[in-house]
Coordinates of C-alpha atoms in Angstrom, one line a residue:
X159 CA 8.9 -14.0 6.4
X160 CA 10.8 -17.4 6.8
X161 CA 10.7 -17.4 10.4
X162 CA 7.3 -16.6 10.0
X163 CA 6.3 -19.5 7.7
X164 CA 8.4 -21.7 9.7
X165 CA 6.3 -20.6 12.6
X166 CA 2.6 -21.4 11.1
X167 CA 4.4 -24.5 10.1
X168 CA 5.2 -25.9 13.9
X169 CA 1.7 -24.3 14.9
X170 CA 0.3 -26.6 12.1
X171 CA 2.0 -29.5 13.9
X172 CA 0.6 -29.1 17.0
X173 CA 3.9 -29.4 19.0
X174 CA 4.2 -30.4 22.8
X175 CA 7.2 -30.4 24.8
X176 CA 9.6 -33.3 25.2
X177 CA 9.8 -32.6 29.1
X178 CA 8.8 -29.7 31.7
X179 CA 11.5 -29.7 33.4
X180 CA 14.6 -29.1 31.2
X181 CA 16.9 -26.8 33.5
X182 CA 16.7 -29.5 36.3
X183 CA 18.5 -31.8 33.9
X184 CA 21.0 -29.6 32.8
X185 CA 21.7 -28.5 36.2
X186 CA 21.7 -32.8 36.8
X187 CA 24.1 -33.4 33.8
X188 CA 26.6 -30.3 34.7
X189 CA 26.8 -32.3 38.5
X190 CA 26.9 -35.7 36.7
X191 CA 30.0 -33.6 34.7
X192 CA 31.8 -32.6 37.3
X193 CA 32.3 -35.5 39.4
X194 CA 35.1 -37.2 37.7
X195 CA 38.1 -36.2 34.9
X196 CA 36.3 -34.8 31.6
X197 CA 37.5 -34.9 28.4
X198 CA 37.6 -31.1 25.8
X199 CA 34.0 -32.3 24.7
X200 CA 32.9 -32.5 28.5
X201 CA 34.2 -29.5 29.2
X202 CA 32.6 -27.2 26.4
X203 CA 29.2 -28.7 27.0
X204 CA 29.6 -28.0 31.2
X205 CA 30.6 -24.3 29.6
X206 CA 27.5 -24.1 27.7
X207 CA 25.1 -25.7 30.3
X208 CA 26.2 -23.6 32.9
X209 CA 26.4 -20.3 30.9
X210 CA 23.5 -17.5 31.8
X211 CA 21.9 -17.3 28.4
X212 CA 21.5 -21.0 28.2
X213 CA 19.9 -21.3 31.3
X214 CA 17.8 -18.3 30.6
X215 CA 16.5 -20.0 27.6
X216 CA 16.0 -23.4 29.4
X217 CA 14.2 -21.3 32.5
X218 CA 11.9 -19.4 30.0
X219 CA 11.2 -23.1 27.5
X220 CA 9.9 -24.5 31.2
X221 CA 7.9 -21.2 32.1
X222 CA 6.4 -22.0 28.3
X223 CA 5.9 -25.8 28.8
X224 CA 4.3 -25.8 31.9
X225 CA 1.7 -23.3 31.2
X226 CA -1.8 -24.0 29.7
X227 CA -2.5 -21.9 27.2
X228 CA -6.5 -22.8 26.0
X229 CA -8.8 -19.9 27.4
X230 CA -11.0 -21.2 30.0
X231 CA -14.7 -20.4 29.9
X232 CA -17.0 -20.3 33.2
X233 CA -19.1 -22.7 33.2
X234 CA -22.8 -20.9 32.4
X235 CA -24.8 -19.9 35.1
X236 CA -27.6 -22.2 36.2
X237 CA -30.0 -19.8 35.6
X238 CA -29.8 -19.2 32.1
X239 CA -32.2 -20.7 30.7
X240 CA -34.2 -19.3 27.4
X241 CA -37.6 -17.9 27.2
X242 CA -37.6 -19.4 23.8
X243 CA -37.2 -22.8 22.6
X244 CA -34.5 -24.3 23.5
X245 CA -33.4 -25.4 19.5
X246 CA -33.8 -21.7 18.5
X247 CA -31.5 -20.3 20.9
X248 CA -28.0 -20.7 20.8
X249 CA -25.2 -19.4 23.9
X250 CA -21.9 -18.2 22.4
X251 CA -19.1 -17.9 24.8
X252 CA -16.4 -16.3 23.6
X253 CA -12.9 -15.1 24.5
X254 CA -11.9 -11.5 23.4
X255 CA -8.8 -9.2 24.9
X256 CA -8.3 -5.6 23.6
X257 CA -8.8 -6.7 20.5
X258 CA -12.6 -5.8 18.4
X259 CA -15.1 -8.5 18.4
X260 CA -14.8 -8.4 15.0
X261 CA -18.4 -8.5 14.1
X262 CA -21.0 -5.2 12.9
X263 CA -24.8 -5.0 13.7
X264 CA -27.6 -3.2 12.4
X265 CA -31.4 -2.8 13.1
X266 CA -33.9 -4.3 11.3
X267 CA -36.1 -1.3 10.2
X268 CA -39.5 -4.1 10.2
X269 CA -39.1 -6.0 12.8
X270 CA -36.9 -4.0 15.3
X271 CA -34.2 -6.3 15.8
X272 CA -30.6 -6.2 16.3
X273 CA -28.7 -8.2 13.6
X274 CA -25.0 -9.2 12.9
X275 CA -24.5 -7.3 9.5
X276 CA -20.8 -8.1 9.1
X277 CA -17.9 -10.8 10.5
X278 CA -14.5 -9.4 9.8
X279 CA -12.3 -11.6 8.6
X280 CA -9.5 -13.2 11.2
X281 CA -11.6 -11.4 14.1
X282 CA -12.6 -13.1 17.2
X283 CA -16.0 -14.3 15.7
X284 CA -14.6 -15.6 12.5
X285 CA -12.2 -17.3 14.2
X286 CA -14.9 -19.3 16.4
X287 CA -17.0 -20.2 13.8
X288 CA -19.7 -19.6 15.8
X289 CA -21.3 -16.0 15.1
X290 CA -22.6 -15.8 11.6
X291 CA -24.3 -12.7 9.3
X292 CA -27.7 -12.7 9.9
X293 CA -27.5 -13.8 13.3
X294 CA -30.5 -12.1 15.9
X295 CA -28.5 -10.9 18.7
X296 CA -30.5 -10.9 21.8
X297 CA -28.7 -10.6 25.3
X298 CA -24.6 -9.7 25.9
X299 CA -23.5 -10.8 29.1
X300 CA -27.1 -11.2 30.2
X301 CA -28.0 -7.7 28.9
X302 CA -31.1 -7.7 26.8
X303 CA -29.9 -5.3 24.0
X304 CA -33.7 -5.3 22.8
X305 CA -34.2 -1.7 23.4
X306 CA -31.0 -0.2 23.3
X307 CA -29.3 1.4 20.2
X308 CA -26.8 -0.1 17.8
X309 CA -24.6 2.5 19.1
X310 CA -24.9 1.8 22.8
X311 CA -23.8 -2.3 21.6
X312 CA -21.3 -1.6 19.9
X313 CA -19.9 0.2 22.8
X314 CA -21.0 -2.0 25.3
X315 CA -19.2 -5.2 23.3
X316 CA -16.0 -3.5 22.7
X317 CA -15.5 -2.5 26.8
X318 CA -16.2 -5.9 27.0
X319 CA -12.6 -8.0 28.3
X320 CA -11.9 -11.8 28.7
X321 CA -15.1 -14.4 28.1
X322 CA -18.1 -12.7 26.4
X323 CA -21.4 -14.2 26.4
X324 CA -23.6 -13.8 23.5
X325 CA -27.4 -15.4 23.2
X326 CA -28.0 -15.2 19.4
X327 CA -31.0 -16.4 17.3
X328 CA -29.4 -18.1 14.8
X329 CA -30.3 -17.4 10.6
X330 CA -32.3 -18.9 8.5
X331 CA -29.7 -20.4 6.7
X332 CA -25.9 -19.8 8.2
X333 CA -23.6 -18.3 6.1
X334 CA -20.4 -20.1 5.0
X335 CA -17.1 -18.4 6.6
X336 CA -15.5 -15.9 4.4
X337 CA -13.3 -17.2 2.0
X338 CA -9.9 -15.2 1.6
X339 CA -10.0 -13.8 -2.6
X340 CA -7.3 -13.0 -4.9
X341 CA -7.9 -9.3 -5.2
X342 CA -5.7 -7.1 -4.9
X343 CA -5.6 -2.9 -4.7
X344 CA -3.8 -0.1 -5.1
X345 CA -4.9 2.4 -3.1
X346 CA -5.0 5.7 -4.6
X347 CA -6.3 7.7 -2.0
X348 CA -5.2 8.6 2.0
X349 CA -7.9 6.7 4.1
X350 CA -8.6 7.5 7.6
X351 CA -12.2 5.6 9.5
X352 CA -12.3 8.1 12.2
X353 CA -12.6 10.8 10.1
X354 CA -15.3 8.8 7.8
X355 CA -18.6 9.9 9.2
X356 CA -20.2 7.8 6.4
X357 CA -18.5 4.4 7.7
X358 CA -20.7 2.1 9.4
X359 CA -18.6 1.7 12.1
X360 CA -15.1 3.6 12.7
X361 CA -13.9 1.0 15.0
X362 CA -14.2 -1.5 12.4
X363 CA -12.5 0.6 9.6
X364 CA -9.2 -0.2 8.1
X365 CA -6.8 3.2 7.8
X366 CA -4.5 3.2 4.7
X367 CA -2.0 5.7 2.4
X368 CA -2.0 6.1 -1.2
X369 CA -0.1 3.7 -2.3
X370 CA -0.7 0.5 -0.1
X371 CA -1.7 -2.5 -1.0
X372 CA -4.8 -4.0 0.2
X373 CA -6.2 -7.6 0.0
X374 CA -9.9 -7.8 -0.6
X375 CA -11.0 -10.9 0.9
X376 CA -14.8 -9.8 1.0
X377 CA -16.9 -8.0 -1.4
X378 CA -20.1 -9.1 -0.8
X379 CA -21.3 -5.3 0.3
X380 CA -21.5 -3.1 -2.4
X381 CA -21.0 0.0 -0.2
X382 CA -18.1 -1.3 2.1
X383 CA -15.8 -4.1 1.5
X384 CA -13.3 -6.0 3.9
X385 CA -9.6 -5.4 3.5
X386 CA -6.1 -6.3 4.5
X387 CA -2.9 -4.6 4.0
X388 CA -0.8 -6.6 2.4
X389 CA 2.8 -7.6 4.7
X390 CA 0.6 -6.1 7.6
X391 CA 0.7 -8.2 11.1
X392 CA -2.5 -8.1 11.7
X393 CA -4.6 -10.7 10.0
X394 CA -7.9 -9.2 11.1
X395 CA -9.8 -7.6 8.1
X396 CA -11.2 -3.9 8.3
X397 CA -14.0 -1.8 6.2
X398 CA -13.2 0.0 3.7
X399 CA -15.2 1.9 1.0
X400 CA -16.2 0.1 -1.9
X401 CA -14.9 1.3 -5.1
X402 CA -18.0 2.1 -6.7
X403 CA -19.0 4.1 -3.3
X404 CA -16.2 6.1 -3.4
X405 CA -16.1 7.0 -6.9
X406 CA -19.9 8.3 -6.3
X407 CA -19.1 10.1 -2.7
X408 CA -16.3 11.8 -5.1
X409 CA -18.6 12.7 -7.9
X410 CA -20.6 14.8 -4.9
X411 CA -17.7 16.3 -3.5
X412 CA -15.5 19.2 -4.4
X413 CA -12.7 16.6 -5.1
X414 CA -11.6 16.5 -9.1
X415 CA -9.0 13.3 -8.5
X416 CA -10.1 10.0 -9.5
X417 CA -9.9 8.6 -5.5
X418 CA -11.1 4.7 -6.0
X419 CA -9.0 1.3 -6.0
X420 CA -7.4 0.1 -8.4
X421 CA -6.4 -3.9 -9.9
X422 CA -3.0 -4.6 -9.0
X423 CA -1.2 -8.3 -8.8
X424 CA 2.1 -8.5 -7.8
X425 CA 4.1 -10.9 -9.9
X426 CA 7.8 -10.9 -11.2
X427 CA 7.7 -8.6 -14.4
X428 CA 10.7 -6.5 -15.7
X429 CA 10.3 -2.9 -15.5
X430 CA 11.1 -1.6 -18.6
X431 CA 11.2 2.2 -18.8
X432 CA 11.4 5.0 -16.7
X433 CA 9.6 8.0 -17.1
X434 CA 10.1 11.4 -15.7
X435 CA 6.9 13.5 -15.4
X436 CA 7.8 17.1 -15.2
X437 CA 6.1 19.8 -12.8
X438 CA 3.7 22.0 -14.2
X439 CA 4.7 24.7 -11.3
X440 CA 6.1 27.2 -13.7
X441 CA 7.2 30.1 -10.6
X442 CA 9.6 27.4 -9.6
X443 CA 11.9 28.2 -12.3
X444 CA 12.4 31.8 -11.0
X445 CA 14.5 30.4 -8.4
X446 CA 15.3 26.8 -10.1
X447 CA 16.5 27.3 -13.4
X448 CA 14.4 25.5 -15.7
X449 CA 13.4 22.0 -14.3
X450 CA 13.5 20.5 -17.7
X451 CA 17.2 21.3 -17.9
X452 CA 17.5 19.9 -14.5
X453 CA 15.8 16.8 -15.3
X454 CA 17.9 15.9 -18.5
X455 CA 21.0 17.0 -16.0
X456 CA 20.0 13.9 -14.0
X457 CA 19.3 11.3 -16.8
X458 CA 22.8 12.2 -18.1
X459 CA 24.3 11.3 -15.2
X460 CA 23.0 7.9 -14.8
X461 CA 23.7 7.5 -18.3
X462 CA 27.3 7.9 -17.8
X463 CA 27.4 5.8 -15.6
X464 CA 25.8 2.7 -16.9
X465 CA 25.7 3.4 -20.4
X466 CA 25.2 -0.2 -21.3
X467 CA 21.9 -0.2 -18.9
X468 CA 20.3 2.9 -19.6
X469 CA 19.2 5.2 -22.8
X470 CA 17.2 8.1 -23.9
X471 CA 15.0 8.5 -26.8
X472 CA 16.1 10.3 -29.7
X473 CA 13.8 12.8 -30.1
X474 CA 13.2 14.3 -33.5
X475 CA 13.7 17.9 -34.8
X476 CA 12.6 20.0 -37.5
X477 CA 15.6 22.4 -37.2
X478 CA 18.7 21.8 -39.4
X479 CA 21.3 19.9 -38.2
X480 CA 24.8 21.4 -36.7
X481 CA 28.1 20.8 -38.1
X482 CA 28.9 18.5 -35.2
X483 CA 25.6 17.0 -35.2
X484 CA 25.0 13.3 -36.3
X485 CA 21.7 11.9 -37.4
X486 CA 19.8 9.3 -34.7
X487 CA 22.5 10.4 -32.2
X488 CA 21.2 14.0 -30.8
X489 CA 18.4 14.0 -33.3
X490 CA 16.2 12.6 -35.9
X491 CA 16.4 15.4 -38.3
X492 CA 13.4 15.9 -40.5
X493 CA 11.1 17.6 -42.6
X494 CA 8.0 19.9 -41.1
X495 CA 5.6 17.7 -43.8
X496 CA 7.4 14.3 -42.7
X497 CA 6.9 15.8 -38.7
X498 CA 3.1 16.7 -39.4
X499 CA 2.0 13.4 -41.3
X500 CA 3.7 11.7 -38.2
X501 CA 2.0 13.9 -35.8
X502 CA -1.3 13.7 -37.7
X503 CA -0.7 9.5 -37.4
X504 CA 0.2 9.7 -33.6
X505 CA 3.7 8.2 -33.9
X506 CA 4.6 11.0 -31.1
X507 CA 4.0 10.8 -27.4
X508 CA 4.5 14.5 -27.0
X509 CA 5.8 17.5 -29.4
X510 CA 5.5 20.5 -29.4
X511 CA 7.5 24.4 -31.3
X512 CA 9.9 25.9 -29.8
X513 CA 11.9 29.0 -31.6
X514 CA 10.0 27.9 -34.6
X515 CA 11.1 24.7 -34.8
X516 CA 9.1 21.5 -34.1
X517 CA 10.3 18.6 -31.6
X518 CA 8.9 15.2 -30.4
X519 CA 9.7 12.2 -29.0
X520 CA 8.4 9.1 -30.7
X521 CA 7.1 5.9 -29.5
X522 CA 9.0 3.8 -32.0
X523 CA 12.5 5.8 -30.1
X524 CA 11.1 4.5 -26.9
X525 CA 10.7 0.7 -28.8
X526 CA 14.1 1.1 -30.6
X527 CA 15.6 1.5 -26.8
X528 CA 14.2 -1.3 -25.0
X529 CA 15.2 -3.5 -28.6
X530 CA 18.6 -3.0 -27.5
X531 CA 17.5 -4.3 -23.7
X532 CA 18.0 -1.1 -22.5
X533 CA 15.9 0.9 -19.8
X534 CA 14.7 4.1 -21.4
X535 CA 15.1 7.6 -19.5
X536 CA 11.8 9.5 -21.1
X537 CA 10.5 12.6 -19.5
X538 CA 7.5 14.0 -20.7
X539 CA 4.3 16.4 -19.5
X540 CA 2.0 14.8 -17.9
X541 CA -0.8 14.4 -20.4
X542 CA 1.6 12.2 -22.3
X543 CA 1.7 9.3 -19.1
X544 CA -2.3 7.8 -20.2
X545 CA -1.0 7.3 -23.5
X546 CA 2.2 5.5 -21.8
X547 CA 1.2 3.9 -19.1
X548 CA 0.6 0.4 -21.1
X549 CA 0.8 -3.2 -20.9
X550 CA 3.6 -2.7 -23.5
X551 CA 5.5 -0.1 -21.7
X552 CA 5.3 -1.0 -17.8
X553 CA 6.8 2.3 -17.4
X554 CA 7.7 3.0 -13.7
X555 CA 6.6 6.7 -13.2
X556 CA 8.8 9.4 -10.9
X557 CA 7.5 12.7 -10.3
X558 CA 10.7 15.1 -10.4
X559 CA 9.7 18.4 -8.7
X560 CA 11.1 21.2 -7.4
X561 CA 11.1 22.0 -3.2
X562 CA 9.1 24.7 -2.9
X563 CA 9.7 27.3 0.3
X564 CA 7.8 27.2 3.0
X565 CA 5.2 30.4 3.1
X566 CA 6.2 33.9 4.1
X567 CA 10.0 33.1 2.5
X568 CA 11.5 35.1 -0.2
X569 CA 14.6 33.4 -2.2
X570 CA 16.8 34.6 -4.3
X571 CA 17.4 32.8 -7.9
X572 CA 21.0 31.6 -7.9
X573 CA 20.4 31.8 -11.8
X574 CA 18.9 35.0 -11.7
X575 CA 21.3 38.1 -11.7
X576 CA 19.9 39.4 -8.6
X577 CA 17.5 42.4 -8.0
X578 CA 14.2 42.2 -7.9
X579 CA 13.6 40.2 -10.7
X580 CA 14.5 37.2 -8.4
X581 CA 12.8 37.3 -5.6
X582 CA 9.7 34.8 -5.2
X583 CA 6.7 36.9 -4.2
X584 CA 4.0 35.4 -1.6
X585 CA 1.8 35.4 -4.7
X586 CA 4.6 33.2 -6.9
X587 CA 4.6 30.6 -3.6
X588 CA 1.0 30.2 -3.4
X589 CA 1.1 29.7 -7.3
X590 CA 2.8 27.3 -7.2
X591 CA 1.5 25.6 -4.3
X592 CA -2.1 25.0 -6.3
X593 CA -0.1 24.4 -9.3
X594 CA 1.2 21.2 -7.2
X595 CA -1.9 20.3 -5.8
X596 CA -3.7 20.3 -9.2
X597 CA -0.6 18.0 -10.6
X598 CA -1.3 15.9 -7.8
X599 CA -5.1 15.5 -7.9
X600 CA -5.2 15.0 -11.9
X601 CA -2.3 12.8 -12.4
X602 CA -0.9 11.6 -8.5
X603 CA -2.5 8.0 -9.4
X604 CA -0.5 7.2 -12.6
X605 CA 2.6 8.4 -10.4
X606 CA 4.9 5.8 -8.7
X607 CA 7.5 7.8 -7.0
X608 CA 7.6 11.1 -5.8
X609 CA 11.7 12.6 -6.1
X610 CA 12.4 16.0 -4.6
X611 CA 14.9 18.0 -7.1
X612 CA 17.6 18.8 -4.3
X613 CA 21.6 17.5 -3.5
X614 CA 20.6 13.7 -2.9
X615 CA 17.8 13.3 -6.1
X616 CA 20.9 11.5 -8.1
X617 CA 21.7 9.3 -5.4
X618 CA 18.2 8.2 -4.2
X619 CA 17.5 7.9 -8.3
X620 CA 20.3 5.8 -9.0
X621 CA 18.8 3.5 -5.3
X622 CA 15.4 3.3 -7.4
X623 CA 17.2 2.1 -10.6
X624 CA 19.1 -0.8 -8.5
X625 CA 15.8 -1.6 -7.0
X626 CA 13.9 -1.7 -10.2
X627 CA 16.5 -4.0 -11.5
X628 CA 16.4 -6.9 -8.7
X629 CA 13.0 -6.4 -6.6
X630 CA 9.5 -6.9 -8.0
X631 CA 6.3 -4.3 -7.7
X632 CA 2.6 -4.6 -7.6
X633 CA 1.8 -4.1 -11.0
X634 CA -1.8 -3.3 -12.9
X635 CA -3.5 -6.9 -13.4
X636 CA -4.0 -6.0 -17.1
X637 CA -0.3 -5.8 -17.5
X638 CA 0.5 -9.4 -16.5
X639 CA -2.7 -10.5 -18.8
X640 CA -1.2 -8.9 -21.7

């Protein structure tokens, strides 16, 4: 990024080079050199002038300066004149390599002709300054495009290399170049144009994973914005469904996940829990053990390890307390009326029975860990993450699951004493299979990491911890508002 920066900086500048020539005068001063006694100094700068990658350097900075990089248009030909007035009809040249135009067209359904709907941002016709929306395109490369389909000109401009000609009718009133906004999204949904029969033009269409960042630098159609990825190369923008059109194309669709964009802004802000969602696939303990046990096997260890960094919430208990038990150490021990007035209050982020006993985790344990500037290790079902994923909180959300085999596999439980009773049926696979898939399409977008229970889950959980604690994240917008 600084060479980068540093980059734009000397392009700012303008620079030109000092001379043209700059291995003839190395090659002059290592002759100049040699001709008499020289001195240490002399000697380490004829080592340097004469040495291959120098010269390689000096050969290529000549190659550089002596070239002229400004693209050279023809001159037009002397027989293009307009069958209009001259003041109504304007001739774009431009240059374009492999790269799009840049620009999308539509038909007017009354009058029949072919108008520039759309300049992508950082594309070849924003960056002239000379195609605008609204534009009348008439002729490309002296081609009347009068009668042919958007289609066919679309096609026709993007197998078009080097210096295009455009003959345009300009608009009414010429819009102003797009102006690069603030906004920023989260995608929460795989995007891919050339599988979007709906998009207006797949060329033009910006692909993206759940998860990436995208600028918004145009929102002035409702149906399809323009995009960037953010910490992308490429500075052109691309379409990309509106998040009011995809939220309705979902609402038609068999899909059940909330798929649409969503405010993020990335700014320094301390993480300052972590929460654990558990999986709902409950086959997976036939060969796992129980995935809750595993779970709390992992906070442990990163407990012990950095006990002054890193807590859990004490979760309280109905049951009596243990002989070797100490109050607000394993438990909170209290009353079933003092649990069910706090239940009935909503002082719990989850509870639930067990053997007859009642268990919960509060949200003033979760406020009692973080008073102590501590990061607190909560993991919870998923129904509890809405309720957590606050302004107050800025949990960062992991989704601990188990691997599940691939189809047509049987494995035996290592927990299980053998026999049938552990082996994983077909049945028990593709159970828990749509089990993940429903995890994934109700809760995948409140989820900010997704950690495979195997040999390596401690290690690449303690390599999120460290990166939670020194790198920032794209965060919801209300979160840095609160």
């Amino acid at each position: 990024m600084k060479i980068h920066e540093k980059l734009r900086q000397y392009e700012r500048q303008s620079p030109t080079p000092v001379l043209h020539s700059a291995s003839t005068l190395a090659e002059d001063v290592a002759e100049e050199l040699q001709s008499g006694p020289m001195s240490a100094e002399e000697k380490e700068l004829l080592h340097l002038l004469t040495s291959p990658h120098l010269q390689a350097v000096l050969s290529v900075h000549d190659t550089v300066a002596q070239k002229n990089f400004d693209p050279v248009l023809p001159p037009l030909p002397d027989d293009f004149e307009d069958e209009l007035d001259e003041e109504s009809v304007k001739i774009v040249r431009l240059v374009k390599n492999k790269e799009p135009l840049g620009a999308t067209i539509r038909r007017d359904e009354s009058t029949g002709a072919v108008i520039v709907a759309r300049i992508m941002k950082g594309g070849a016709a924003d960056r002239s300054g000379l195609v605008h929306v609204g534009d009348e395109l008439r002729e490309v490369n002296g081609s009347s495009v009068m009668h042919k389909r958007p289609d066919e000109i679309s096609q026709l401009l993007s197998q078009s290399q080097g210096s295009i000609t455009l003959k345009i009718i300009p608009a009414i009133r010429e819009e102003d170049k797009l102006k690069e906004s603030k906004v920023y999204m989260r995608a929460l949904f795989d995007y891919t144009p050339l599988e979007d029969k709906a998009t207006p033009c797949q060329e033009a269409g910006l692909p993206f994973k759940r998860g990436d960042i995208l600028q918004v630098v145009s929102q002035d159609d409702q149906t399809w914005w323009q995009a960037k990825r953010v910490a992308d190369c490429n500075l052109r923008a691309g379409l990309v469904p509106s998040k009011q059109f995809q939220e309705r194309w979902d609402k038609t669709s068999i899909k059940h996940t909330p798929y649409y964009l969503k405010a993020s802004q990335h700014i320094t802000i301390r993480i300052n829990k972590l929460l654990y969602m558990q999986s709902l696939e409950l086959a997976a303990y036939l060969y796992t053990g129980s995935l809750g046990a595993r779970i709390n096997e992992l906070k442990q260890k990163v407990i012990a390890e950095n006990p002054h960094r890193y807590a859990v919430a004490v979760p309280h208990t109905t049951r009596p307390k243990k002989s070797n038990e100490k109050e607000g150490v394993e438990y909170h021990f209290v009353t079933k009326q003092v649990f069910d007035a706090d239940a009935q209050n909503n002082k719990f982020i989850e509870y639930g029975e067990y053997k007859e006993n009642l268990y919960g985790t509060s949200i003033e344990a979760i406020r009692s860990v973080q008073a102590k500037n501590k990061m607190c290790l909560v993991d919870v079902q998923p129904e509890a993450l809405k309720a957590l994923r606050t302004a107050e909180f800025k949990p960062y959300v992991i989704f601990v699951k188990p691997r599940i085999p691939e189809s047509r596999r049987r494995r035996s439980a290592a927990t299980s004493p053998g026999g049938e009773h552990g082996r994983i049926t077909e049945e028990d696979l593709q159970e828990m299979r749509l089990s993940a898939q429903q995890t994934d399409q109700q809760y995948g977008h409140l989820v900010d990491r997704v950690l495979i229970k195997e040999d390596t889950a401690c290690a690449e959980l303690r390599s999120i911890l460290e990166r939670l604690e020194r790198e920032t994240f794209w965060v919801p917008v209300s979160w840095a508002k609160a």
